[in-house]
């Protein structure tokens, strides 16, 4: 089992991190993708990059994200399919924030059947609703490397600056309370059904996302090692 920072081993499959906004998917995906030397594919990060570059996709996604709603499936799917087809994904990857609807999950099944023999593994992060609000309102993200902090539970050494690269730490525009409420509602409505979709097929493993950061990482690494 690799440890954080240990070089490439590959996963040989797609691993899906599933859970509500603020569950810790991005935090864990960054760490674990680095441990295995595989790409971390965050659809939220991809959209934020399109928004900051002002691309046509970014212009369409921006108002939707600001309302806390989901971007239409066709836009998400073509972006993900294109990213997965690149050579760096050949030894597996971690999906963070995708799939988020049943049509996205069905299309992903089809893409993955063509690419891997092993079935995808779904890691499902369990976190209380109250904790989610605290985590999201307290989140700060580095403008250079994307490192994730929290003003309550995971503070940088120097306030407002990233420990890794000194980048400025900022709040995401969709981390305001009224938008968070809509994002949590969208999760319940459109994404939660995927828990059953994957559990029924024996592909899903629950992980306690309420534990301390390091314990969650350790538990996810154990799940991945068991399923290798
Ligand atoms: P996206 O960027 O995917 O946001 P999300 O799913 O709402 O998830 P978050 O990034 O908010 O939470 P996370 O689980 O990654 O938590 P994190 O690790 O940061 O999507 C944004 C928007 O893009 C969507 O609303 C939608 O509009 C659009 N979009 C994206 N994908 C789409 C798709 N597939 N289909 C349609 N639309 C799509 O942690 C949160 C905080 O908690 C941090 O401060 C962290 O330090 C802290 N923390 C983490 N773990 C712990 C711990 N164990 N203990 C204490 N604190 C912790």
Coordinates of N, CA and C and ligand atoms in Angstrom, one line a residue:
X1 N 0.8 -1.2 0.0 CA 0.0 0.0 0.0 C 0.9 1.2 0.0
X2 N 0.7 2.1 -1.0 CA 1.6 3.3 -1.0 C 1.2 4.3 0.1
X3 N 2.2 5.1 0.5 CA 2.0 6.1 1.4 C 2.0 7.5 0.7
X4 N 1.5 8.5 1.3 CA 1.5 9.8 0.7 C 2.9 10.2 0.1
X5 N 3.0 10.6 -1.1 CA 4.2 11.1 -1.6 C 5.0 10.0 -2.3
X6 N 4.7 8.7 -2.1 CA 5.4 7.6 -2.7 C 5.0 7.5 -4.2
X7 N 6.0 7.2 -5.0 CA 5.8 7.3 -6.5 C 4.9 6.2 -7.1
X8 N 4.6 6.5 -8.3 CA 3.7 5.8 -9.2 C 3.5 4.3 -9.0
X9 N 2.3 3.8 -8.9 CA 2.0 2.4 -8.9 C 0.9 2.1 -9.9
X10 N 0.0 3.1 -10.0 CA -1.2 2.9 -10.8 C -2.3 2.2 -10.1
X11 N -3.5 2.4 -10.6 CA -4.7 1.8 -9.9 C -5.3 0.7 -10.8
X12 N -5.1 0.8 -12.1 CA -5.6 -0.2 -13.0 C -7.1 -0.1 -13.2
X13 N -7.7 0.9 -12.7 CA -9.2 1.0 -12.8 C -9.5 2.5 -12.5
X14 N -10.8 2.8 -12.7 CA -11.3 4.1 -12.3 C -11.8 4.0 -10.8
X15 N -11.4 5.0 -10.0 CA -12.0 5.0 -8.7 C -12.8 6.3 -8.6
X16 N -14.0 6.1 -8.1 CA -15.0 7.2 -8.0 C -15.1 7.6 -6.6
X17 N -14.9 8.9 -6.3 CA -15.1 9.4 -4.9 C -16.5 10.1 -4.9
X18 N -17.4 9.5 -4.1 CA -18.8 9.9 -4.1 C -19.2 10.4 -2.7
X19 N -19.9 11.6 -2.7 CA -20.3 12.1 -1.4 C -20.7 13.5 -1.6
X20 N -21.4 14.1 -0.6 CA -22.0 15.4 -0.7 C -20.9 16.5 -0.8
X21 N -21.3 17.7 -1.2 CA -20.3 18.9 -1.1 C -19.8 19.0 0.3
X22 N -18.4 19.1 0.4 CA -17.8 19.3 1.7 C -17.4 18.0 2.3
X23 N -17.7 16.9 1.7 CA -17.4 15.6 2.4 C -15.9 15.3 2.5
X24 N -15.1 16.0 1.7 CA -13.6 15.8 1.7 C -13.1 15.0 0.5
X25 N -13.9 15.0 -0.5 CA -13.5 14.2 -1.8 C -12.3 14.8 -2.4
X26 N -12.3 16.2 -2.5 CA -11.2 16.8 -3.2 C -9.9 16.7 -2.4
X27 N -10.0 16.9 -1.1 CA -8.9 16.8 -0.2 C -8.2 15.4 -0.3
X28 N -9.1 14.4 -0.2 CA -8.5 13.0 -0.2 C -8.0 12.6 -1.6
X29 N -8.8 13.1 -2.7 CA -8.4 12.7 -4.0 C -7.0 13.3 -4.4
X30 N -6.7 14.5 -4.0 CA -5.4 15.1 -4.2 C -4.3 14.2 -3.7
X31 N -4.5 13.8 -2.4 CA -3.5 13.1 -1.6 C -3.3 11.7 -2.2
X32 N -4.4 11.0 -2.5 CA -4.4 9.6 -2.9 C -3.9 9.5 -4.3
X33 N -4.3 10.4 -5.2 CA -3.9 10.4 -6.6 C -2.4 10.5 -6.6
X34 N -1.8 11.4 -5.8 CA -0.4 11.6 -5.7 C 0.3 10.3 -5.2
X35 N -0.3 9.7 -4.2 CA 0.3 8.4 -3.7 C 0.4 7.4 -4.8
X36 N -0.6 7.2 -5.6 CA -0.6 6.2 -6.7 C -0.1 6.7 -8.0
X37 N 0.2 8.0 -8.1 CA 0.8 8.5 -9.3 C -0.2 8.4 -10.5
X38 N -1.5 8.7 -10.1 CA -2.5 8.7 -11.2 C -3.2 10.1 -11.2
X39 N -3.9 10.4 -12.3 CA -4.5 11.7 -12.4 C -5.7 11.8 -11.4
X40 N -5.9 13.0 -10.9 CA -7.1 13.4 -10.1 C -8.0 14.2 -11.0
X41 N -9.1 13.6 -11.4 CA -10.0 14.3 -12.3 C -11.2 14.9 -11.5
X42 N -11.1 16.2 -11.3 CA -12.2 16.9 -10.6 C -13.0 17.7 -11.6
X43 N -14.3 17.4 -11.8 CA -15.1 18.1 -12.8 C -15.3 19.5 -12.3
X44 N -15.4 19.7 -11.0 CA -15.5 21.1 -10.4 C -14.3 21.9 -10.8
X45 N -13.1 21.4 -10.6 CA -11.9 22.1 -11.0 C -11.8 22.4 -12.5
X46 N -12.3 21.4 -13.3 CA -12.2 21.6 -14.7 C -13.2 22.8 -15.1
X47 N -14.4 22.8 -14.5 CA -15.3 23.9 -14.8 C -14.7 25.3 -14.3
X48 N -14.1 25.2 -13.1 CA -13.6 26.5 -12.6 C -12.5 27.0 -13.5
X49 N -11.7 26.1 -14.1 CA -10.7 26.6 -15.0 C -11.3 27.2 -16.2
X50 N -12.3 26.5 -16.8 CA -13.0 27.1 -17.9 C -13.6 28.5 -17.6
X51 N -14.1 28.6 -16.4 CA -14.7 29.9 -16.0 C -13.6 31.0 -16.0
X52 N -12.5 30.6 -15.3 CA -11.4 31.6 -15.2 C -10.8 32.0 -16.5
X53 N -10.8 31.1 -17.5 CA -10.3 31.4 -18.8 C -11.3 32.0 -19.7
X54 N -12.6 32.0 -19.3 CA -13.6 32.7 -20.1 C -13.9 31.9 -21.4
X55 N -13.8 30.6 -21.4 CA -14.1 29.8 -22.6 C -15.6 29.7 -22.8
X56 N -16.1 29.3 -23.9 CA -17.6 29.2 -24.1 C -18.2 28.3 -23.1
X57 N -17.5 27.2 -22.8 CA -18.0 26.2 -21.8 C -18.1 26.9 -20.4
X58 N -17.0 27.7 -20.1 CA -17.0 28.4 -18.8 C -18.1 29.4 -18.7
X59 N -18.4 30.1 -19.8 CA -19.5 31.1 -19.8 C -20.8 30.5 -19.6
X60 N -21.0 29.3 -20.1 CA -22.3 28.6 -19.9 C -22.4 28.1 -18.4
X61 N -21.3 27.6 -17.9 CA -21.3 26.9 -16.6 C -21.4 27.9 -15.5
X62 N -20.8 29.1 -15.6 CA -20.6 30.1 -14.5 C -21.9 30.4 -13.8
X63 N -23.0 30.8 -14.5 CA -24.2 31.2 -13.7 C -24.8 30.0 -13.1
X64 N -24.7 28.8 -13.7 CA -25.3 27.6 -13.1 C -24.6 27.3 -11.8
X65 N -23.2 27.3 -11.8 CA -22.4 27.0 -10.6 C -22.7 28.1 -9.5
X66 N -22.9 29.3 -9.9 CA -23.2 30.4 -8.9 C -24.5 30.1 -8.2
X67 N -25.4 29.5 -8.9 CA -26.7 29.2 -8.3 C -26.7 27.9 -7.5
X68 N -25.6 27.1 -7.6 CA -25.4 25.9 -6.9 C -26.1 24.7 -7.5
X69 N -26.5 24.9 -8.8 CA -27.2 23.8 -9.6 C -26.1 23.0 -10.3
X70 N -26.6 21.9 -10.9 CA -25.7 21.0 -11.7 C -25.6 21.5 -13.2
X71 N -24.5 21.4 -13.7 CA -24.3 21.8 -15.2 C -24.9 20.6 -16.0
X72 N -25.6 20.9 -17.1 CA -26.3 19.9 -17.9 C -25.3 18.7 -18.3
X73 N -25.9 17.5 -18.3 CA -25.1 16.3 -18.5 C -24.3 16.3 -19.8
X74 N -24.9 16.8 -20.9 CA -24.1 16.8 -22.2 C -22.8 17.5 -22.1
X75 N -22.8 18.7 -21.4 CA -21.6 19.5 -21.3 C -20.6 18.8 -20.4
X76 N -21.0 18.1 -19.3 CA -20.1 17.4 -18.4 C -19.5 16.2 -19.2
X77 N -20.4 15.5 -19.9 CA -19.9 14.2 -20.4 C -18.9 14.4 -21.5
X78 N -19.1 15.4 -22.4 CA -18.1 15.5 -23.4 C -16.7 16.0 -22.8
X79 N -16.8 16.8 -21.8 CA -15.5 17.3 -21.2 C -14.8 16.1 -20.5
X80 N -15.6 15.2 -19.8 CA -14.9 14.1 -19.1 C -14.4 13.0 -20.1
X81 N -15.2 12.7 -21.1 CA -14.8 11.7 -22.1 C -13.5 12.1 -22.7
X82 N -13.4 13.4 -23.1 CA -12.2 13.9 -23.7 C -11.0 13.7 -22.7
X83 N -11.2 14.0 -21.4 CA -10.1 14.0 -20.5 C -9.7 12.5 -20.2
X84 N -10.6 11.6 -20.1 CA -10.3 10.2 -19.8 C -9.6 9.6 -21.0
X85 N -9.8 10.1 -22.2 CA -9.2 9.4 -23.3 C -7.7 9.8 -23.5
X86 N -7.2 10.6 -22.6 CA -5.7 11.0 -22.7 C -4.8 9.9 -22.1
X87 N -3.6 9.7 -22.6 CA -2.8 8.6 -22.3 C -2.5 8.5 -20.8
X88 N -2.4 9.7 -20.1 CA -2.1 9.6 -18.6 C -3.1 8.9 -17.8
X89 N -4.3 8.6 -18.4 CA -5.4 7.9 -17.7 C -5.3 6.4 -17.9
X90 N -4.3 5.9 -18.6 CA -4.4 4.5 -19.0 C -4.2 3.5 -17.8
X91 N -3.5 4.0 -16.7 CA -3.4 3.1 -15.6 C -4.3 3.4 -14.4
X92 N -5.4 4.0 -14.8 CA -6.4 4.4 -13.8 C -6.4 5.8 -13.4
X93 N -7.4 6.2 -12.6 CA -7.5 7.7 -12.2 C -8.6 7.8 -11.2
X94 N -8.6 8.9 -10.5 CA -9.6 9.2 -9.5 C -10.6 10.2 -10.0
X95 N -11.8 9.9 -9.9 CA -12.9 10.8 -10.3 C -13.5 11.5 -9.1
X96 N -13.5 12.8 -9.1 CA -13.9 13.6 -7.9 C -15.0 14.5 -8.4
X97 N -16.3 14.2 -8.0 CA -17.4 15.1 -8.4 C -18.1 14.6 -9.7
X98 N -17.7 13.4 -10.1 CA -18.3 12.8 -11.3 C -18.3 11.3 -11.1
X99 N -19.4 10.6 -11.4 CA -20.7 11.1 -12.0 C -21.6 11.7 -10.8
X100 N -22.6 12.4 -11.3 CA -23.4 13.1 -10.3 C -24.9 12.9 -10.6
X101 N -25.2 12.3 -11.8 CA -26.6 12.0 -12.1 C -26.6 10.6 -12.7
X102 N -27.8 10.0 -12.8 CA -27.9 8.6 -13.3 C -27.4 8.5 -14.8
X103 N -27.8 9.5 -15.7 CA -27.3 9.4 -17.0 C -25.8 9.5 -17.1
X104 N -25.2 10.3 -16.2 CA -23.7 10.4 -16.2 C -23.1 9.1 -15.8
X105 N -23.7 8.4 -14.8 CA -23.2 7.1 -14.3 C -23.3 6.1 -15.4
X106 N -24.4 6.1 -16.1 CA -24.6 5.1 -17.2 C -23.6 5.3 -18.3
X107 N -23.4 6.5 -18.7 CA -22.4 6.8 -19.8 C -21.0 6.4 -19.3
X108 N -20.7 6.7 -18.1 CA -19.4 6.3 -17.6 C -19.2 4.8 -17.6
X109 N -20.2 4.1 -17.3 CA -20.1 2.6 -17.3 C -19.6 2.2 -18.7
X110 N -20.3 2.8 -19.7 CA -20.0 2.4 -21.1 C -18.6 2.8 -21.5
X111 N -18.1 3.9 -21.1 CA -16.8 4.4 -21.4 C -15.8 3.4 -20.8
X112 N -16.0 3.1 -19.5 CA -15.0 2.3 -18.7 C -15.0 0.9 -19.2
X113 N -16.1 0.3 -19.6 CA -16.1 -1.1 -20.2 C -15.2 -1.2 -21.3
X114 N -15.1 -0.1 -22.1 CA -14.2 -0.2 -23.3 C -12.7 -0.1 -22.9
X115 N -12.4 0.5 -21.7 CA -11.0 0.9 -21.3 C -10.4 -0.1 -20.3
X116 N -11.2 -0.6 -19.3 CA -10.6 -1.4 -18.2 C -11.3 -2.7 -18.1
X117 N -10.6 -3.8 -17.7 CA -11.2 -5.0 -17.4 C -11.8 -4.9 -16.0
X118 N -11.1 -4.3 -15.0 CA -11.6 -4.2 -13.7 C -12.7 -3.2 -13.6
X119 N -13.8 -3.6 -12.8 CA -14.9 -2.7 -12.6 C -14.4 -1.4 -11.8
X120 N -15.1 -0.3 -12.0 CA -14.7 0.8 -11.1 C -15.0 0.6 -9.6
X121 N -14.3 1.2 -8.8 CA -14.6 1.1 -7.4 C -15.1 2.5 -6.9
X122 N -16.1 2.4 -6.1 CA -16.7 3.7 -5.6 C -16.5 3.8 -4.1
X123 N -15.8 4.9 -3.7 CA -15.6 5.2 -2.3 C -16.6 6.3 -1.9
X124 N -17.4 5.9 -0.9 CA -18.6 6.8 -0.5 C -18.3 7.4 0.8
X125 N -18.1 8.7 0.9 CA -17.8 9.4 2.1 C -19.0 9.8 2.9
X126 N -19.1 9.4 4.2 CA -20.2 9.7 5.0 C -19.9 10.8 6.0
X127 N -20.7 11.9 5.9 CA -20.4 13.1 6.8 C -21.8 13.7 7.2
X128 N -21.9 14.1 8.4 CA -23.2 14.7 8.9 C -23.4 16.0 8.2
X129 N -24.7 16.3 8.1 CA -25.1 17.6 7.4 C -24.6 18.9 8.1
X130 N -24.6 18.9 9.5 CA -24.1 20.1 10.2 C -22.6 20.3 9.9
X131 N -21.9 19.2 9.8 CA -20.4 19.3 9.6 C -20.1 19.8 8.2
X132 N -21.0 19.5 7.2 CA -20.8 19.9 5.8 C -20.9 21.4 5.7
X133 N -21.8 22.0 6.4 CA -22.0 23.5 6.3 C -20.7 24.1 6.9
X134 N -20.3 23.6 8.1 CA -19.1 24.2 8.7 C -17.9 24.1 7.8
X135 N -17.7 22.9 7.2 CA -16.5 22.7 6.3 C -16.6 23.6 5.1
X136 N -17.8 23.8 4.5 CA -17.8 24.6 3.3 C -17.7 26.1 3.5
X137 N -18.3 26.6 4.6 CA -18.1 28.0 4.9 C -16.7 28.3 5.4
X138 N -16.0 27.3 5.9 CA -14.7 27.5 6.4 C -13.6 27.2 5.4
X139 N -14.0 26.7 4.2 CA -12.9 26.3 3.2 C -12.2 27.5 2.6
X140 N -10.9 27.3 2.4 CA -10.1 28.3 1.7 C -9.2 27.5 0.7
X141 N -9.1 28.0 -0.5 CA -8.3 27.2 -1.5 C -7.2 28.1 -2.1
X142 N -6.0 27.5 -2.3 CA -4.8 28.2 -2.8 C -5.0 28.5 -4.3
X143 N -4.8 29.8 -4.6 CA -4.9 30.3 -6.0 C -3.8 29.7 -6.9
X144 N -2.7 29.2 -6.4 CA -1.7 28.7 -7.2 C -1.8 27.2 -7.4
X145 N -1.7 26.4 -6.4 CA -1.7 24.9 -6.5 C -3.0 24.3 -6.2
X146 N -4.0 25.0 -5.7 CA -5.3 24.4 -5.4 C -5.4 23.7 -4.1
X147 N -4.3 23.7 -3.3 CA -4.3 23.1 -2.0 C -5.6 23.6 -1.1
X148 N -6.2 22.6 -0.4 CA -7.4 23.0 0.3 C -7.2 23.1 1.8
X149 N -7.7 24.2 2.4 CA -7.5 24.4 3.9 C -8.9 24.7 4.5
X150 N -8.9 24.8 5.8 CA -10.1 25.2 6.5 C -9.8 26.1 7.7
X151 N -10.5 27.2 7.8 CA -10.2 28.1 8.9 C -10.5 27.6 10.2
X152 N -11.3 26.5 10.3 CA -11.6 25.9 11.6 C -10.8 24.7 11.9
X153 N -10.7 23.8 10.9 CA -10.1 22.5 11.2 C -8.8 22.2 10.6
X154 N -8.4 23.0 9.6 CA -7.1 22.6 8.8 C -6.5 24.0 8.4
X155 N -5.9 24.6 9.4 CA -5.4 26.0 9.1 C -4.0 26.0 8.5
X156 N -3.8 27.0 7.7 CA -2.4 27.1 7.2 C -1.5 27.7 8.3
X157 N -0.2 27.5 8.2 CA 0.7 28.0 9.2 C 0.7 29.6 9.3
X158 N 0.6 30.2 8.1 CA 0.5 31.7 8.0 C -0.9 31.9 7.5
X159 N -1.7 32.7 8.3 CA -3.1 32.9 7.8 C -3.2 33.5 6.4
X160 N -4.0 32.9 5.6 CA -4.3 33.4 4.2 C -3.2 33.0 3.2
X161 N -2.2 32.2 3.6 CA -1.1 31.8 2.7 C -1.0 30.3 2.7
X162 N -0.7 29.7 1.5 CA -0.6 28.3 1.4 C 0.8 27.8 1.9
X163 N 0.7 26.7 2.7 CA 2.0 26.2 3.3 C 2.9 25.7 2.2
X164 N 2.4 25.2 1.1 CA 3.2 24.6 0.0 C 3.9 25.6 -0.8
X165 N 3.1 26.6 -1.3 CA 3.7 27.5 -2.3 C 3.5 29.0 -2.0
X166 N 3.0 29.3 -0.8 CA 2.8 30.7 -0.4 C 1.7 31.4 -1.2
X167 N 0.9 30.6 -2.0 CA -0.2 31.2 -2.7 C -1.3 31.8 -1.8
X168 N -2.0 32.8 -2.4 CA -3.1 33.4 -1.6 C -4.3 32.4 -1.4
X169 N -4.9 32.4 -0.3 CA -6.0 31.5 0.0 C -7.3 32.2 -0.2
X170 N -8.2 31.7 -1.0 CA -9.5 32.4 -1.2 C -10.7 31.5 -1.0
X171 N -11.8 32.2 -0.8 CA -13.1 31.4 -0.6 C -13.7 31.2 -2.0
X172 N -14.3 30.0 -2.3 CA -15.0 29.8 -3.5 C -16.3 30.6 -3.5
X173 N -16.6 31.1 -4.7 CA -17.9 31.9 -4.8 C -19.1 31.1 -4.4
X174 N -19.1 29.8 -4.6 CA -20.3 29.0 -4.3 C -20.3 28.5 -2.8
X175 N -19.3 29.0 -2.0 CA -19.3 28.6 -0.6 C -20.0 29.6 0.3
X176 N -21.0 30.3 -0.3 CA -21.8 31.2 0.6 C -23.0 30.3 1.0
X177 N -23.5 30.6 2.2 CA -24.5 29.8 2.8 C -25.7 29.5 2.0
X178 N -26.3 30.5 1.3 CA -27.5 30.3 0.5 C -27.2 29.3 -0.7
X179 N -26.0 29.5 -1.3 CA -25.6 28.6 -2.4 C -25.3 27.2 -1.9
X180 N -24.7 27.1 -0.8 CA -24.4 25.8 -0.2 C -25.7 25.0 0.0
X181 N -26.8 25.7 0.5 CA -28.0 25.0 0.7 C -28.6 24.4 -0.6
X182 N -28.5 25.1 -1.7 CA -28.9 24.6 -3.0 C -28.0 23.5 -3.5
X183 N -26.7 23.6 -3.2 CA -25.8 22.5 -3.6 C -26.2 21.2 -2.9
X184 N -26.5 21.3 -1.6 CA -26.8 20.1 -0.8 C -28.1 19.6 -1.2
X185 N -29.1 20.5 -1.6 CA -30.4 20.0 -2.1 C -30.2 19.3 -3.4
X186 N -29.3 19.8 -4.3 CA -29.1 19.2 -5.6 C -28.4 17.8 -5.4
X187 N -27.6 17.7 -4.4 CA -27.0 16.4 -4.1 C -28.1 15.4 -3.7
X188 N -29.0 15.8 -2.8 CA -30.0 14.8 -2.4 C -30.9 14.4 -3.5
X189 N -31.2 15.4 -4.4 CA -32.2 15.1 -5.5 C -31.5 14.3 -6.6
X190 N -30.3 14.7 -7.0 CA -29.8 14.1 -8.3 C -28.6 13.2 -8.1
X191 N -27.9 13.3 -7.0 CA -26.7 12.5 -6.8 C -26.9 11.3 -5.9
X192 N -27.6 11.5 -4.8 CA -27.8 10.5 -3.8 C -28.2 9.1 -4.4
X193 N -29.1 9.1 -5.4 CA -29.6 7.9 -6.0 C -28.4 7.0 -6.5
X194 N -27.3 7.6 -6.8 CA -26.1 6.8 -7.3 C -25.6 5.9 -6.2
X195 N -25.8 6.2 -4.9 CA -25.3 5.4 -3.8 C -25.9 4.0 -4.0
X196 N -27.2 4.0 -4.2 CA -27.9 2.7 -4.4 C -27.5 2.0 -5.7
X197 N -27.4 2.8 -6.7 CA -27.0 2.3 -8.0 C -25.7 1.5 -8.0
X198 N -24.7 2.0 -7.2 CA -23.5 1.3 -7.1 C -23.5 0.3 -6.0
X199 N -24.2 0.5 -4.9 CA -24.2 -0.4 -3.8 C -24.8 -1.8 -4.3
X200 N -26.0 -1.7 -5.0 CA -26.6 -2.9 -5.5 C -25.7 -3.7 -6.3
X201 N -24.8 -3.1 -7.0 CA -23.8 -3.9 -7.8 C -22.6 -4.3 -7.1
X202 N -22.5 -4.1 -5.8 CA -21.4 -4.5 -5.0 C -20.1 -3.7 -5.3
X203 N -20.3 -2.5 -5.8 CA -19.1 -1.7 -6.2 C -18.7 -0.6 -5.2
X204 N -19.5 -0.5 -4.1 CA -19.4 0.7 -3.3 C -18.9 0.4 -1.9
X205 N -17.9 1.2 -1.4 CA -17.4 1.0 0.0 C -17.6 2.3 0.7
X206 N -18.3 2.2 1.9 CA -18.5 3.4 2.8 C -17.2 3.7 3.5
X207 N -16.9 5.0 3.7 CA -15.8 5.4 4.5 C -16.3 6.5 5.4
X208 N -15.9 6.4 6.7 CA -16.3 7.5 7.7 C -15.5 8.8 7.4
X209 N -16.3 9.7 6.8 CA -15.6 11.0 6.4 C -15.6 12.0 7.5
X210 N -16.1 11.6 8.7 CA -16.1 12.5 9.9 C -14.8 12.4 10.7
X211 N -14.0 11.3 10.4 CA -12.7 11.1 11.1 C -11.7 12.2 10.7
X212 N -10.6 12.3 11.5 CA -9.6 13.2 11.2 C -9.0 13.0 9.8
X213 N -8.5 14.0 9.2 CA -8.0 13.9 7.8 C -7.1 12.7 7.5
X214 N -6.1 12.6 8.4 CA -5.1 11.5 8.2 C -5.8 10.1 8.3
X215 N -6.8 10.0 9.2 CA -7.4 8.7 9.4 C -8.3 8.3 8.1
X216 N -8.9 9.4 7.6 CA -9.7 9.1 6.4 C -8.8 8.7 5.3
X217 N -7.7 9.3 5.1 CA -6.7 8.9 4.0 C -6.3 7.4 4.2
X218 N -6.0 7.1 5.5 CA -5.5 5.7 5.8 C -6.6 4.7 5.4
X219 N -7.9 5.1 5.8 CA -9.0 4.1 5.5 C -9.3 4.0 4.0
X220 N -9.1 5.1 3.3 CA -9.3 5.0 1.8 C -8.2 4.1 1.2
X221 N -7.0 4.4 1.7 CA -5.9 3.6 1.1 C -6.1 2.1 1.4
X222 N -6.6 1.8 2.6 CA -6.9 0.4 2.9 C -8.0 -0.2 2.0
X223 N -9.0 0.5 1.7 CA -10.1 0.1 0.8 C -9.5 -0.2 -0.6
X224 N -8.6 0.7 -1.0 CA -8.1 0.5 -2.4 C -7.1 -0.7 -2.4
X225 N -6.4 -0.9 -1.3 CA -5.5 -2.0 -1.3 C -6.2 -3.4 -1.3
X226 N -7.3 -3.4 -0.5 CA -8.1 -4.7 -0.5 C -8.7 -5.0 -1.8
X227 N -9.1 -4.0 -2.6 CA -9.8 -4.2 -3.8 C -8.8 -4.3 -5.0
X228 N -7.6 -4.3 -4.8 CA -6.6 -4.3 -5.9 C -6.7 -5.6 -6.7
Ligands
LIG1 P1 -17.4 20.6 -7.1 O1 -16.2 21.4 -7.2 O2 -17.3 19.1 -7.5 O3 -18.0 20.7 -5.6 P2 -18.7 19.7 -4.7 O4 -19.1 18.4 -5.1 O5 -19.8 20.5 -4.2 O6 -17.7 19.3 -3.7 P3 -16.7 20.2 -2.9 O7 -15.5 20.6 -3.7 O8 -17.5 21.4 -2.4 O9 -16.4 19.3 -1.6 P4 -15.3 18.2 -1.4 O10 -16.1 16.9 -1.0 O11 -14.3 18.1 -2.5 O12 -14.7 18.7 0.0 P5 -13.2 19.3 0.2 O13 -12.2 18.2 0.2 O14 -12.9 20.5 -0.5 O15 -18.5 21.2 -8.0 C1 -18.8 22.6 -8.0 C2 -19.9 22.9 -9.0 O16 -19.5 22.5 -10.4 C3 -21.2 22.1 -8.8 O17 -22.1 22.7 -7.9 C4 -21.8 22.1 -10.3 O18 -22.4 23.3 -10.6 C5 -20.5 21.9 -11.1 N1 -20.2 20.5 -11.4 C6 -19.1 19.8 -11.0 N2 -19.1 18.5 -11.4 C7 -20.3 18.4 -12.0 C8 -21.0 17.2 -12.6 N3 -20.4 16.0 -12.6 N4 -22.2 17.4 -13.1 C9 -22.8 18.6 -13.1 N5 -22.3 19.7 -12.6 C10 -21.0 19.6 -12.0 O19 -13.3 19.7 1.8 C11 -14.2 20.7 2.2 C12 -13.6 21.4 3.5 O20 -13.6 20.4 4.6 C13 -12.2 21.9 3.3 O21 -12.0 23.1 4.0 C14 -11.3 20.8 4.0 O22 -10.1 21.3 4.5 C15 -12.3 20.3 5.1 N6 -12.1 18.9 5.4 C16 -12.0 17.8 4.5 N7 -11.9 16.7 5.1 C17 -11.9 17.0 6.5 C18 -11.8 16.2 7.6 N8 -11.7 14.8 7.6 N9 -11.9 16.8 8.8 C19 -12.0 18.1 8.9 N10 -12.1 18.9 7.8 C20 -12.0 18.4 6.6

